[in-house]
Amino acid sequence: MEKFIERPRHVEVQVFADAAGNAVSLWERDCSVQRRNQKIIEEAPAPGLSSELRADLGAKAVAAAKSVNYVGAGTVEFIFDKDTDKFFLLYGDVCVNCARKWAGLSDGLL
């Protein structure tokens, strides 16, 4: 049975990993505003996350990439429970989201 989350948020983390086993996260973004499962607004950095929670989210995304020996750029997606401040792995995607170029404006990479 799946856990019911009454007030969820959809939070994504970009990861980059190389063949030597190194991996980094490039912050997170909130993709909760959706219509018919299509993201309408992506906000980076995700609002309302503490620095500790933000660091933990990035570390978990990197751990997920490393656990499958991932190489390249990808996205690790989570469901975040606003009531408990816990997050749960949704899935990993082997592509960089098209919004990466916009998120790059907020993290200083572009």
mmCIF file of C-alpha atoms in Angstrom:
data_model
loop_
_atom_site.group_PDB
_atom_site.id
_atom_site.type_symbol
_atom_site.label_atom_id
_atom_site.label_comp_id
_atom_site.label_asym_id
_atom_site.label_seq_id
_atom_site.Cartn_x
_atom_site.Cartn_y
_atom_site.Cartn_z
ATOM 1 C CA MET A 1 0.000 0.000 0.000
ATOM 2 C CA GLU A 2 1.314 3.454 -0.864
ATOM 3 C CA LYS A 3 1.638 6.182 1.720
ATOM 4 C CA PHE A 4 -0.963 8.933 1.432
ATOM 5 C CA ILE A 5 0.526 12.419 1.584
ATOM 6 C CA GLU A 6 -2.126 15.035 2.125
ATOM 7 C CA ARG A 7 -0.053 18.111 1.177
ATOM 8 C CA PRO A 8 2.645 16.899 -1.254
ATOM 9 C CA ARG A 9 5.261 18.829 -3.156
ATOM 10 C CA HIS A 10 7.121 17.549 -6.211
ATOM 11 C CA VAL A 11 10.817 18.385 -5.785
ATOM 12 C CA GLU A 12 13.525 17.506 -8.328
ATOM 13 C CA VAL A 13 17.307 17.460 -7.975
ATOM 14 C CA GLN A 14 19.707 17.575 -10.935
ATOM 15 C CA VAL A 15 22.688 15.237 -10.608
ATOM 16 C CA PHE A 16 25.850 14.902 -12.626
ATOM 17 C CA ALA A 17 28.068 11.820 -12.319
ATOM 18 C CA ASP A 18 31.218 10.569 -14.030
ATOM 19 C CA ALA A 19 32.713 7.152 -14.749
ATOM 20 C CA ALA A 20 35.160 7.532 -11.819
ATOM 21 C CA GLY A 21 32.285 7.369 -9.324
ATOM 22 C CA ASN A 22 32.082 11.094 -8.589
ATOM 23 C CA ALA A 23 28.662 12.699 -8.413
ATOM 24 C CA VAL A 24 27.285 16.105 -7.464
ATOM 25 C CA SER A 25 23.857 17.641 -7.142
ATOM 26 C CA LEU A 26 23.004 20.984 -8.652
ATOM 27 C CA TRP A 27 20.393 22.092 -6.198
ATOM 28 C CA GLU A 28 16.718 21.453 -6.322
ATOM 29 C CA ARG A 29 13.563 22.916 -7.769
ATOM 30 C CA ASP A 30 9.917 22.688 -6.858
ATOM 31 C CA CYS A 31 7.680 21.402 -9.651
ATOM 32 C CA SER A 32 4.460 21.146 -7.680
ATOM 33 C CA VAL A 33 2.325 23.376 -9.889
ATOM 34 C CA GLN A 34 1.047 20.911 -12.470
ATOM 35 C CA ARG A 35 -1.969 20.392 -14.664
ATOM 36 C CA ARG A 36 -2.781 16.935 -15.988
ATOM 37 C CA ASN A 37 0.635 15.703 -14.813
ATOM 38 C CA GLN A 38 2.434 18.376 -16.814
ATOM 39 C CA LYS A 39 4.654 20.825 -14.964
ATOM 40 C CA ILE A 40 3.489 24.392 -15.391
ATOM 41 C CA ILE A 41 5.825 26.252 -13.023
ATOM 42 C CA GLU A 42 9.252 25.189 -11.768
ATOM 43 C CA GLU A 43 10.747 27.259 -8.976
ATOM 44 C CA ALA A 44 14.445 27.117 -8.103
ATOM 45 C CA PRO A 45 15.581 26.965 -5.456
ATOM 46 C CA ALA A 46 12.579 25.205 -3.938
ATOM 47 C CA PRO A 47 10.950 27.603 -1.471
ATOM 48 C CA GLY A 48 10.527 26.872 2.218
ATOM 49 C CA LEU A 49 13.243 24.241 2.647
ATOM 50 C CA SER A 50 15.709 24.614 5.514
ATOM 51 C CA SER A 51 19.402 24.493 4.626
ATOM 52 C CA GLU A 52 19.659 21.146 6.442
ATOM 53 C CA LEU A 53 16.765 19.651 4.494
ATOM 54 C CA ARG A 54 18.130 21.047 1.227
ATOM 55 C CA ALA A 55 21.550 19.464 1.934
ATOM 56 C CA ASP A 56 19.946 16.126 2.852
ATOM 57 C CA LEU A 57 17.859 16.130 -0.318
ATOM 58 C CA GLY A 58 20.962 16.751 -2.457
ATOM 59 C CA ALA A 59 22.899 14.044 -0.609
ATOM 60 C CA LYS A 60 20.084 11.530 -1.134
ATOM 61 C CA ALA A 61 19.928 12.358 -4.846
ATOM 62 C CA VAL A 62 23.695 11.845 -5.166
ATOM 63 C CA ALA A 63 23.442 8.567 -3.221
ATOM 64 C CA ALA A 64 20.680 7.380 -5.559
ATOM 65 C CA ALA A 65 22.851 8.130 -8.611
ATOM 66 C CA LYS A 66 25.876 6.415 -7.089
ATOM 67 C CA SER A 67 23.864 3.355 -6.028
ATOM 68 C CA VAL A 68 23.229 2.482 -9.674
ATOM 69 C CA ASN A 69 26.676 3.602 -10.942
ATOM 70 C CA TYR A 70 24.992 6.345 -12.934
ATOM 71 C CA VAL A 71 27.129 8.265 -15.441
ATOM 72 C CA GLY A 72 25.940 11.490 -17.028
ATOM 73 C CA ALA A 73 23.406 14.153 -16.239
ATOM 74 C CA GLY A 74 20.036 13.247 -14.811
ATOM 75 C CA THR A 75 17.193 14.140 -12.515
ATOM 76 C CA VAL A 76 16.177 12.480 -9.245
ATOM 77 C CA GLU A 77 12.594 13.264 -8.309
ATOM 78 C CA PHE A 78 11.007 13.192 -4.865
ATOM 79 C CA ILE A 79 7.622 13.657 -3.251
ATOM 80 C CA PHE A 80 7.979 15.922 -0.239
ATOM 81 C CA ASP A 81 5.503 15.829 2.648
ATOM 82 C CA LYS A 82 4.964 19.422 3.796
ATOM 83 C CA ASP A 83 3.441 18.274 7.086
ATOM 84 C CA THR A 84 6.322 16.044 8.223
ATOM 85 C CA ASP A 85 9.298 17.518 6.295
ATOM 86 C CA LYS A 86 10.062 14.039 4.940
ATOM 87 C CA PHE A 87 10.711 13.199 1.325
ATOM 88 C CA PHE A 88 10.315 9.985 -0.635
ATOM 89 C CA LEU A 89 11.979 8.866 -3.850
ATOM 90 C CA LEU A 90 9.628 9.101 -6.801
ATOM 91 C CA TYR A 91 11.992 8.076 -9.622
ATOM 92 C CA GLY A 92 15.209 8.886 -11.444
ATOM 93 C CA ASP A 93 15.267 10.171 -14.994
ATOM 94 C CA VAL A 94 18.232 9.822 -17.326
ATOM 95 C CA CYS A 95 17.850 13.218 -18.895
ATOM 96 C CA VAL A 96 18.329 16.773 -17.816
ATOM 97 C CA ASN A 97 14.994 18.502 -17.558
ATOM 98 C CA CYS A 98 14.432 21.233 -20.123
ATOM 99 C CA ALA A 99 14.122 23.697 -17.236
ATOM 100 C CA ARG A 100 17.794 23.116 -16.366
ATOM 101 C CA LYS A 101 18.796 26.171 -18.381
ATOM 102 C CA TRP A 102 16.496 28.323 -16.234
ATOM 103 C CA ALA A 103 17.621 26.703 -12.998
ATOM 104 C CA GLY A 104 21.175 27.467 -14.095
ATOM 105 C CA LEU A 105 20.383 31.135 -13.756
ATOM 106 C CA SER A 106 19.681 30.629 -10.052
ATOM 107 C CA ASP A 107 22.663 28.423 -9.246
ATOM 108 C CA GLY A 108 25.225 30.519 -11.124
ATOM 109 C CA LEU A 109 26.174 27.911 -13.725
ATOM 110 C CA LEU A 110 24.852 29.926 -16.667
#
